[in-house]
mmCIF file of C-alpha atoms in Angstrom:
data_model
loop_
_atom_site.group_PDB
_atom_site.id
_atom_site.type_symbol
_atom_site.label_atom_id
_atom_site.label_comp_id
_atom_site.label_asym_id
_atom_site.label_seq_id
_atom_site.Cartn_x
_atom_site.Cartn_y
_atom_site.Cartn_z
ATOM 1 C CA MET M 1 -6.642 23.845 5.607
ATOM 2 C CA ASN M 2 -3.572 21.620 5.936
ATOM 3 C CA ILE M 3 -3.763 17.876 6.439
ATOM 4 C CA ASN M 4 -0.231 17.745 7.832
ATOM 5 C CA THR M 5 -1.275 20.118 10.617
ATOM 6 C CA THR M 6 -4.273 17.905 11.405
ATOM 7 C CA LEU M 7 -2.193 14.720 11.472
ATOM 8 C CA ARG M 8 0.524 16.431 13.513
ATOM 9 C CA LYS M 9 -1.948 17.463 16.226
ATOM 10 C CA PHE M 10 -3.435 13.981 16.217
ATOM 11 C CA ILE M 11 -0.035 12.318 16.692
ATOM 12 C CA GLU M 12 0.947 14.793 19.419
ATOM 13 C CA ASN M 13 -2.190 13.921 21.394
ATOM 14 C CA SER M 14 -2.069 10.163 20.815
ATOM 15 C CA ASN M 15 -0.086 7.422 22.509
ATOM 16 C CA TYR M 16 0.700 5.255 19.502
ATOM 17 C CA PHE M 17 4.463 5.753 19.779
ATOM 18 C CA ASN M 18 7.128 6.195 22.423
ATOM 19 C CA ASN M 19 8.602 9.672 22.871
ATOM 20 C CA ARG M 20 11.527 9.120 20.503
ATOM 21 C CA LEU M 21 9.418 7.662 17.705
ATOM 22 C CA ASN M 22 6.791 10.338 18.259
ATOM 23 C CA ARG M 23 9.442 12.990 17.562
ATOM 24 C CA GLU M 24 10.542 11.133 14.420
ATOM 25 C CA VAL M 25 6.965 11.069 13.109
ATOM 26 C CA ILE M 26 6.499 14.781 13.809
ATOM 27 C CA GLU M 27 9.794 15.584 12.066
ATOM 28 C CA PHE M 28 8.676 13.599 9.026
ATOM 29 C CA ILE M 29 5.354 15.456 8.892
ATOM 30 C CA ASP M 30 7.047 18.856 9.283
ATOM 31 C CA GLU M 31 9.806 18.248 6.721
ATOM 32 C CA SER M 32 9.253 20.331 3.572
ATOM 33 C CA ASN M 33 12.366 19.357 1.597
ATOM 34 C CA ILE M 34 11.410 16.321 -0.492
ATOM 35 C CA ASP M 35 14.885 14.735 -0.501
ATOM 36 C CA CYS M 36 15.112 15.052 3.276
ATOM 37 C CA LYS M 37 11.559 13.779 3.618
ATOM 38 C CA TYR M 38 12.476 10.630 1.658
ATOM 39 C CA LYS M 39 15.349 9.946 4.059
ATOM 40 C CA LYS M 40 13.105 10.490 7.073
ATOM 41 C CA ALA M 41 10.468 8.197 5.546
ATOM 42 C CA GLN M 42 12.963 5.367 5.100
ATOM 43 C CA LYS M 43 14.265 5.787 8.651
ATOM 44 C CA LEU M 44 10.732 5.925 10.010
ATOM 45 C CA ILE M 45 9.668 2.736 8.227
ATOM 46 C CA GLU M 46 12.667 0.912 9.670
ATOM 47 C CA GLN M 47 11.823 2.106 13.183
ATOM 48 C CA LEU M 48 8.127 1.270 12.866
ATOM 49 C CA VAL M 49 8.757 -2.364 11.925
ATOM 50 C CA GLU M 50 11.795 -2.919 14.187
ATOM 51 C CA PRO M 51 9.745 -3.609 17.367
ATOM 52 C CA HIS M 52 8.078 -6.471 15.475
ATOM 53 C CA ARG M 53 11.492 -7.697 14.297
ATOM 54 C CA LYS M 54 10.445 -7.512 10.666
ATOM 55 C CA ASN M 55 13.082 -4.909 9.785
ATOM 56 C CA GLN M 56 14.509 -7.063 6.956
ATOM 57 C CA LEU M 57 11.576 -5.719 4.939
ATOM 58 C CA TYR M 58 13.093 -2.245 5.244
ATOM 59 C CA ARG M 59 15.725 -3.116 2.641
ATOM 60 C CA HIS M 60 13.001 -3.468 0.028
ATOM 61 C CA ILE M 61 11.670 0.019 0.739
ATOM 62 C CA THR M 62 15.195 1.346 0.134
ATOM 63 C CA GLU M 63 15.272 -0.519 -3.175
ATOM 64 C CA LEU M 64 11.849 0.885 -4.074
ATOM 65 C CA TYR M 65 13.078 4.423 -3.426
ATOM 66 C CA GLU M 66 16.184 3.938 -5.578
ATOM 67 C CA VAL M 67 14.227 2.454 -8.487
ATOM 68 C CA GLU M 68 11.559 5.157 -8.363
ATOM 69 C CA VAL M 69 14.018 8.038 -8.351
ATOM 70 C CA ALA M 70 16.018 6.511 -11.205
ATOM 71 C CA THR M 71 13.003 5.845 -13.429
ATOM 72 C CA MET M 72 10.536 8.637 -12.629
ATOM 73 C CA SER M 73 11.403 10.616 -15.758
ATOM 74 C CA LEU M 74 10.828 7.517 -17.912
ATOM 75 C CA THR M 75 7.582 6.313 -16.376
ATOM 76 C CA GLY M 76 5.902 9.493 -15.119
ATOM 77 C CA LYS M 77 4.791 7.506 -12.069
ATOM 78 C CA ARG M 78 4.090 9.013 -8.669
ATOM 79 C CA ASP M 79 6.096 8.372 -5.502
ATOM 80 C CA HIS M 80 5.242 5.319 -3.393
ATOM 81 C CA VAL M 81 7.667 5.712 -0.471
ATOM 82 C CA LEU M 82 6.346 8.936 1.051
ATOM 83 C CA HIS M 83 2.908 7.678 0.051
ATOM 84 C CA SER M 84 3.295 4.565 2.207
ATOM 85 C CA VAL M 85 4.162 6.555 5.342
ATOM 86 C CA ASN M 86 1.435 9.146 4.740
ATOM 87 C CA THR M 87 -1.070 6.351 4.099
ATOM 88 C CA PHE M 88 -0.023 4.796 7.401
ATOM 89 C CA LEU M 89 -0.487 8.071 9.321
ATOM 90 C CA LEU M 90 -3.822 8.863 7.672
ATOM 91 C CA GLY M 91 -4.993 5.364 8.575
ATOM 92 C CA LEU M 92 -4.115 5.899 12.233
ATOM 93 C CA PHE M 93 -6.364 8.960 12.263
ATOM 94 C CA ILE M 94 -9.279 7.305 10.450
ATOM 95 C CA ASN M 95 -9.016 4.123 12.514
ATOM 96 C CA ASP M 96 -9.049 6.108 15.749
ATOM 97 C CA LYS M 97 -11.675 8.712 14.875
ATOM 98 C CA TYR M 98 -14.012 7.004 12.416
ATOM 99 C CA LEU M 99 -14.011 3.209 12.416
ATOM 100 C CA ASP M 100 -16.230 1.421 14.937
ATOM 101 C CA LYS M 101 -14.341 -1.859 14.601
ATOM 102 C CA LYS M 102 -10.695 -0.994 15.073
ATOM 103 C CA VAL M 103 -7.874 -2.345 12.949
ATOM 104 C CA ASP M 104 -5.033 -4.129 14.730
ATOM 105 C CA MET M 105 -1.939 -1.912 14.714
ATOM 106 C CA PHE M 106 0.561 -4.604 13.737
ATOM 107 C CA GLN M 107 -1.656 -5.572 10.803
ATOM 108 C CA TRP M 108 -1.899 -1.904 9.830
ATOM 109 C CA ASN M 109 1.882 -1.410 10.074
ATOM 110 C CA ILE M 110 2.568 -4.203 7.602
ATOM 111 C CA SER M 111 -0.279 -3.514 5.176
ATOM 112 C CA ALA M 112 0.116 0.278 5.000
ATOM 113 C CA LEU M 113 3.909 0.450 4.904
ATOM 114 C CA PHE M 114 4.426 -2.383 2.401
ATOM 115 C CA HIS M 115 1.353 -2.346 0.172
ATOM 116 C CA ASP M 116 3.404 -1.029 -2.771
ATOM 117 C CA ILE M 117 6.625 -2.942 -2.141
ATOM 118 C CA ALA M 118 6.506 -4.671 -5.557
ATOM 119 C CA TYR M 119 6.115 -1.452 -7.512
ATOM 120 C CA PRO M 120 9.659 -1.775 -8.955
ATOM 121 C CA LEU M 121 8.384 -4.750 -10.972
ATOM 122 C CA GLU M 122 5.525 -2.692 -12.376
ATOM 123 C CA ILE M 123 7.935 0.138 -13.170
ATOM 124 C CA SER M 124 10.289 -2.304 -14.894
ATOM 125 C CA GLN M 125 7.452 -3.586 -17.032
ATOM 126 C CA LYS M 126 6.564 -0.049 -18.133
ATOM 127 C CA ILE M 127 10.165 0.545 -19.190
ATOM 128 C CA ILE M 128 10.204 -2.725 -21.141
ATOM 129 C CA GLU M 129 6.926 -1.780 -22.833
ATOM 130 C CA ARG M 130 8.373 1.595 -23.783
ATOM 131 C CA TYR M 131 11.391 -0.116 -25.347
ATOM 132 C CA PHE M 132 9.266 -2.403 -27.518
ATOM 133 C CA ASN M 133 6.824 0.373 -28.409
ATOM 134 C CA LYS M 134 9.760 2.356 -29.796
ATOM 135 C CA LEU M 135 10.934 -0.681 -31.719
ATOM 136 C CA ASN M 136 7.479 -1.242 -33.177
ATOM 137 C CA SER M 137 7.047 2.417 -34.130
ATOM 138 C CA ILE M 138 10.287 2.281 -36.127
ATOM 139 C CA LYS M 139 9.032 -0.834 -37.924
ATOM 140 C CA CYS M 140 5.774 0.929 -38.790
ATOM 141 C CA GLU M 141 7.611 4.049 -39.931
ATOM 142 C CA LEU M 142 9.713 1.970 -42.326
ATOM 143 C CA ASP M 143 6.544 0.219 -43.537
ATOM 144 C CA VAL M 144 8.146 -3.218 -43.572
ATOM 145 C CA GLU M 145 6.220 -6.376 -42.702
ATOM 146 C CA ASN M 146 7.855 -8.525 -40.043
ATOM 147 C CA PHE M 147 7.140 -10.138 -36.694
ATOM 148 C CA THR M 148 6.858 -7.748 -33.751
ATOM 149 C CA PRO M 149 9.339 -8.645 -30.972
ATOM 150 C CA ASN M 150 8.006 -8.759 -27.433
ATOM 151 C CA LEU M 151 9.028 -9.816 -23.959
ATOM 152 C CA ASN M 152 6.597 -11.283 -21.431
ATOM 153 C CA ILE M 153 7.246 -11.054 -17.697
ATOM 154 C CA VAL M 154 5.830 -14.162 -16.020
ATOM 155 C CA PRO M 155 6.078 -14.297 -12.205
ATOM 156 C CA LYS M 156 6.762 -17.818 -10.942
ATOM 157 C CA ASP M 157 6.629 -19.501 -7.518
ATOM 158 C CA PHE M 158 5.717 -16.334 -5.581
ATOM 159 C CA GLU M 159 2.966 -18.300 -3.828
ATOM 160 C CA LYS M 160 5.180 -21.160 -2.579
ATOM 161 C CA LEU M 161 5.948 -20.989 1.131
ATOM 162 C CA THR M 162 8.016 -23.244 3.382
ATOM 163 C CA ASN M 163 6.589 -26.550 4.654
ATOM 164 C CA ASN M 164 4.675 -27.007 1.389
ATOM 165 C CA LYS M 165 2.270 -24.212 2.330
ATOM 166 C CA ASN M 166 0.676 -21.971 -0.263
ATOM 167 C CA SER M 167 -0.027 -18.233 -0.075
ATOM 168 C CA PHE M 168 -3.183 -18.525 -2.169
ATOM 169 C CA GLU M 169 -4.770 -20.857 0.401
ATOM 170 C CA TYR M 170 -3.978 -18.546 3.315
ATOM 171 C CA ILE M 171 -5.239 -15.450 1.508
ATOM 172 C CA GLN M 172 -8.343 -17.189 0.152
ATOM 173 C CA LYS M 173 -9.481 -18.227 3.634
ATOM 174 C CA ARG M 174 -9.026 -14.691 4.949
ATOM 175 C CA VAL M 175 -10.857 -13.107 2.010
ATOM 176 C CA TYR M 176 -13.830 -15.442 2.531
ATOM 177 C CA LYS M 177 -13.791 -14.636 6.251
ATOM 178 C CA TRP M 178 -14.156 -10.976 5.301
ATOM 179 C CA GLY M 179 -17.262 -11.821 3.272
ATOM 180 C CA LEU M 180 -15.691 -11.094 -0.115
ATOM 181 C CA ASP M 181 -16.494 -13.374 -3.046
ATOM 182 C CA ILE M 182 -13.097 -13.346 -4.736
ATOM 183 C CA ASN M 183 -11.222 -16.255 -6.268
ATOM 184 C CA VAL M 184 -7.660 -15.415 -5.317
ATOM 185 C CA GLN M 185 -5.932 -17.904 -7.600
ATOM 186 C CA LYS M 186 -8.071 -16.844 -10.570
ATOM 187 C CA ARG M 187 -7.142 -13.194 -10.003
ATOM 188 C CA TYR M 188 -3.499 -14.209 -10.095
ATOM 189 C CA ALA M 189 -4.042 -16.299 -13.245
ATOM 190 C CA ASP M 190 -5.861 -13.378 -14.889
ATOM 191 C CA MET M 191 -2.881 -11.154 -14.124
ATOM 192 C CA ILE M 192 -0.506 -13.660 -15.734
ATOM 193 C CA PHE M 193 -2.751 -13.978 -18.790
ATOM 194 C CA SER M 194 -2.931 -10.192 -19.221
ATOM 195 C CA ASN M 195 0.863 -9.859 -19.052
ATOM 196 C CA GLN M 196 0.321 -6.835 -16.796
ATOM 197 C CA ILE M 197 1.938 -6.898 -13.362
ATOM 198 C CA CYS M 198 -0.477 -5.990 -10.555
ATOM 199 C CA HIS M 199 1.751 -4.541 -7.854
ATOM 200 C CA GLY M 200 -0.880 -5.250 -5.197
ATOM 201 C CA ILE M 201 -0.928 -8.979 -5.894
ATOM 202 C CA ILE M 202 2.854 -9.263 -6.152
ATOM 203 C CA SER M 203 3.404 -7.043 -3.085
ATOM 204 C CA ALA M 204 1.153 -9.329 -1.028
ATOM 205 C CA LEU M 205 2.901 -12.484 -2.184
ATOM 206 C CA THR M 206 6.335 -10.901 -1.683
ATOM 207 C CA VAL M 207 5.644 -9.808 1.898
ATOM 208 C CA LEU M 208 4.067 -13.143 2.816
ATOM 209 C CA TYR M 209 6.991 -15.021 1.245
ATOM 210 C CA LEU M 210 9.605 -12.947 3.098
ATOM 211 C CA ILE M 211 7.908 -13.048 6.492
ATOM 212 C CA ASP M 212 7.326 -16.796 6.118
ATOM 213 C CA LEU M 213 11.097 -17.178 5.665
ATOM 214 C CA MET M 214 11.670 -15.131 8.827
ATOM 215 C CA TYR M 215 9.240 -17.300 10.802
ATOM 216 C CA GLN M 216 10.877 -20.458 9.476
ATOM 217 C CA SER M 217 14.264 -19.166 10.602
ATOM 218 C CA ASN M 218 13.085 -18.096 14.065
ATOM 219 C CA ASN M 219 10.468 -20.780 14.757
ATOM 220 C CA PRO M 220 10.976 -23.731 12.381
ATOM 221 C CA GLU M 221 8.561 -25.932 14.347
ATOM 222 C CA ARG M 222 5.905 -23.225 13.976
ATOM 223 C CA ASN M 223 4.961 -23.512 17.631
ATOM 224 C CA ASN M 224 2.445 -21.251 19.319
ATOM 225 C CA ASN M 225 4.336 -21.385 22.615
ATOM 226 C CA ASN M 226 7.775 -20.403 21.459
ATOM 227 C CA ASN M 227 9.517 -19.228 24.619
ATOM 228 C CA ASN M 228 12.909 -19.040 22.955
ATOM 229 C CA HIS M 229 11.707 -16.733 20.193
ATOM 230 C CA SER M 230 8.841 -14.689 21.588
ATOM 231 C CA GLY M 231 7.007 -12.765 18.886
ATOM 232 C CA TRP M 232 7.374 -15.483 16.255
ATOM 233 C CA GLU M 233 4.472 -17.683 17.372
ATOM 234 C CA GLN M 234 2.620 -19.273 14.451
ATOM 235 C CA ARG M 235 -0.707 -17.756 15.502
ATOM 236 C CA TYR M 236 0.675 -14.285 14.772
ATOM 237 C CA PHE M 237 1.626 -15.412 11.276
ATOM 238 C CA GLU M 238 -1.737 -17.017 10.530
ATOM 239 C CA ASN M 239 -3.777 -14.150 11.965
ATOM 240 C CA ASP M 240 -1.861 -10.881 11.656
ATOM 241 C CA VAL M 241 0.585 -11.459 8.798
ATOM 242 C CA VAL M 242 -1.943 -13.257 6.598
ATOM 243 C CA SER M 243 -4.536 -10.529 7.262
ATOM 244 C CA ALA M 244 -2.079 -7.780 6.315
ATOM 245 C CA CYS M 245 -1.017 -9.562 3.130
ATOM 246 C CA SER M 246 -4.612 -10.321 2.177
ATOM 247 C CA ALA M 247 -5.476 -6.626 2.423
ATOM 248 C CA ILE M 248 -2.440 -5.808 0.275
ATOM 249 C CA PHE M 249 -3.541 -8.412 -2.295
ATOM 250 C CA LEU M 250 -6.962 -6.750 -2.561
ATOM 251 C CA HIS M 251 -6.072 -3.068 -2.583
ATOM 252 C CA ASN M 252 -5.219 -2.685 -6.284
ATOM 253 C CA LEU M 253 -7.840 -5.046 -7.706
ATOM 254 C CA SER M 254 -10.679 -3.755 -9.867
ATOM 255 C CA ASP M 255 -13.682 -2.194 -8.146
ATOM 256 C CA ASP M 256 -15.808 -5.352 -8.367
ATOM 257 C CA ALA M 257 -13.547 -6.967 -5.753
ATOM 258 C CA PHE M 258 -14.973 -4.577 -3.144
ATOM 259 C CA LYS M 259 -18.661 -4.665 -4.077
ATOM 260 C CA ASN M 260 -19.660 -6.657 -0.965
ATOM 261 C CA ILE M 261 -17.246 -5.080 1.495
ATOM 262 C CA LYS M 262 -18.524 -4.055 4.929
ATOM 263 C CA LYS M 263 -16.189 -1.922 6.993
ATOM 264 C CA ASN M 264 -17.226 -3.571 10.261
ATOM 265 C CA LYS M 265 -16.599 -7.070 8.879
ATOM 266 C CA ALA M 266 -13.485 -6.269 6.855
ATOM 267 C CA PRO M 267 -12.002 -3.130 8.461
ATOM 268 C CA LEU M 268 -8.412 -3.752 7.352
ATOM 269 C CA PRO M 269 -8.930 -4.027 3.554
ATOM 270 C CA TYR M 270 -11.512 -1.230 3.804
ATOM 271 C CA LEU M 271 -9.036 1.066 5.571
ATOM 272 C CA LEU M 272 -6.164 0.275 3.215
ATOM 273 C CA LYS M 273 -8.236 0.853 0.085
ATOM 274 C CA LEU M 274 -9.701 4.095 1.471
ATOM 275 C CA CYS M 275 -6.400 5.583 2.639
ATOM 276 C CA ASP M 276 -4.569 4.508 -0.515
ATOM 277 C CA GLU M 277 -7.065 6.441 -2.634
ATOM 278 C CA LEU M 278 -7.299 9.485 -0.339
ATOM 279 C CA GLN M 279 -3.558 10.023 0.100
ATOM 280 C CA ASN M 280 -2.471 12.396 -2.650
ATOM 281 C CA TRP M 281 -0.347 15.103 -1.008
ATOM 282 C CA ASP M 282 3.475 15.159 -0.981
ATOM 283 C CA ARG M 283 3.687 12.617 -3.836
ATOM 284 C CA PRO M 284 6.384 13.751 -6.279
ATOM 285 C CA LYS M 285 5.947 12.946 -9.943
ATOM 286 C CA THR M 286 7.555 14.081 -13.191
ATOM 287 C CA ASP M 287 5.457 17.218 -13.675
ATOM 288 C CA MET M 288 5.208 18.065 -9.952
ATOM 289 C CA LEU M 289 8.525 17.334 -8.258
ATOM 290 C CA ASN M 290 7.328 18.344 -4.793
ATOM 291 C CA GLY M 291 3.916 16.758 -5.162
ATOM 292 C CA ASP M 292 0.568 18.346 -4.410
ATOM 293 C CA SER M 293 0.628 20.619 -1.357
ATOM 294 C CA PRO M 294 -0.788 19.343 1.955
ATOM 295 C CA GLU M 295 -2.513 22.731 2.148
ATOM 296 C CA ASN M 296 -4.932 21.435 -0.494
ATOM 297 C CA TYR M 297 -6.192 18.651 1.793
ATOM 298 C CA ASP M 298 -7.670 18.144 5.237
ATOM 299 C CA VAL M 299 -9.594 15.513 7.178
ATOM 300 C CA PHE M 300 -11.964 15.673 10.134
ATOM 301 C CA ILE M 301 -15.030 14.026 11.650
ATOM 302 C CA HIS M 302 -18.416 15.742 11.725
ATOM 303 C CA ASP M 303 -21.749 14.151 12.718
ATOM 304 C CA ASN M 304 -20.147 10.687 12.572
ATOM 305 C CA LYS M 305 -19.062 11.329 8.992
ATOM 306 C CA LEU M 306 -15.526 11.327 7.661
ATOM 307 C CA ILE M 307 -15.038 14.631 5.846
ATOM 308 C CA TYR M 308 -12.120 14.794 3.439
ATOM 309 C CA LYS M 309 -11.452 18.205 1.927
ATOM 310 C CA VAL M 310 -9.570 18.700 -1.326
ATOM 311 C CA GLY M 311 -8.439 21.700 -3.330
ATOM 312 C CA SER M 312 -10.296 21.245 -6.610
ATOM 313 C CA GLU M 313 -13.436 19.812 -8.158
ATOM 314 C CA SER M 314 -11.419 17.542 -10.448
ATOM 315 C CA ILE M 315 -9.624 15.884 -7.522
ATOM 316 C CA LYS M 316 -12.911 15.616 -5.645
ATOM 317 C CA TYR M 317 -14.591 13.662 -8.438
ATOM 318 C CA GLU M 318 -11.489 11.590 -9.096
ATOM 319 C CA ILE M 319 -11.457 10.417 -5.470
ATOM 320 C CA LEU M 320 -15.223 9.904 -5.378
ATOM 321 C CA HIS M 321 -14.932 7.626 -8.386
ATOM 322 C CA LYS M 322 -12.116 5.626 -6.784
ATOM 323 C CA ILE M 323 -13.856 5.042 -3.436
ATOM 324 C CA GLU M 324 -17.364 4.491 -4.788
ATOM 325 C CA CYS M 325 -16.730 0.733 -4.612
ATOM 326 C CA LEU M 326 -16.518 0.936 -0.789
ATOM 327 C CA ASN M 327 -20.219 1.842 -0.574
ATOM 328 C CA ASP M 328 -19.774 4.140 2.423
ATOM 329 C CA ARG M 329 -22.048 7.173 2.338
ATOM 330 C CA ASN M 330 -20.500 8.461 5.541
ATOM 331 C CA VAL M 331 -17.278 9.314 3.716
ATOM 332 C CA VAL M 332 -17.773 12.775 2.225
ATOM 333 C CA ILE M 333 -15.349 14.400 -0.210
ATOM 334 C CA LYS M 334 -15.607 18.193 -0.362
ATOM 335 C CA ASN M 335 -13.965 20.899 -2.373
ATOM 336 C CA GLU M 336 -12.412 23.372 0.085
ATOM 337 C CA THR M 337 -14.663 26.125 -1.301
ATOM 338 C CA GLN M 338 -17.754 24.197 -0.202
ATOM 339 C CA GLN M 339 -19.278 25.033 3.131
#
């Protein structure tokens, strides 16, 4: 049992990439040194988005890597750079082998590779909370009455796009089209009220904001027949980019956001949520610097069911709990000892 072996064979026999990029993907999968794997992941992300001329986003992945490495000992958080690439590769397999209604590959590139792009903000908030928790504990230890200092992080203007457009309106229309009864602006307001950054919401707004700037630079008239700047037609923004960012917005919301999801009506948010929860190998964290071994995981299709094998009962039930909201009985999580 080794999920990297399964994904490697799948990539070798697929035609998703040209020969050069295919080799890069295989080298990433085969790499066992975590530091080298990080470098390959960053290079791979840049190459995957370059054909779509969205490679400015790559700089933010580099920033994410630097912040995560610098703060891992303080936050105890898991990696999100290797996770993004592995989520992307797992999604290719599941989309090809399991889903009846296929996800568009450009939409999958953006949503899988950048769904955690705002995690540095969430990490920063955890560090700030730790600072003030220490301050408060000293106050309590001294048993002196006084106000408790605090610092609130309030995101502003993330939703404002060029030409007086608004991200909430774009995302809301797409969410309704997927048959999901979610008030996008209320979810954002709830996040602000809670003073807890949701990296999914902020990642979605960040990616949509940045790509909107790129479209405005390359196609300021927002034409659909843009011969001078092929690939920047407005229809691609309104269909593909908005879909990708809407899936990112949803992926970290509470389970009730997915209660009405149907994988044939909303395959992109379904696939992102599923792969995000399944992907758990090669994710370094404070107490496991190399992450959980890929030998503890595998994936295959049997009798039209997606079988995902894990190495322990605790991980099995943890994943089952996380994907229960997707209401898909054809996704089966098994301990490797089960037959």
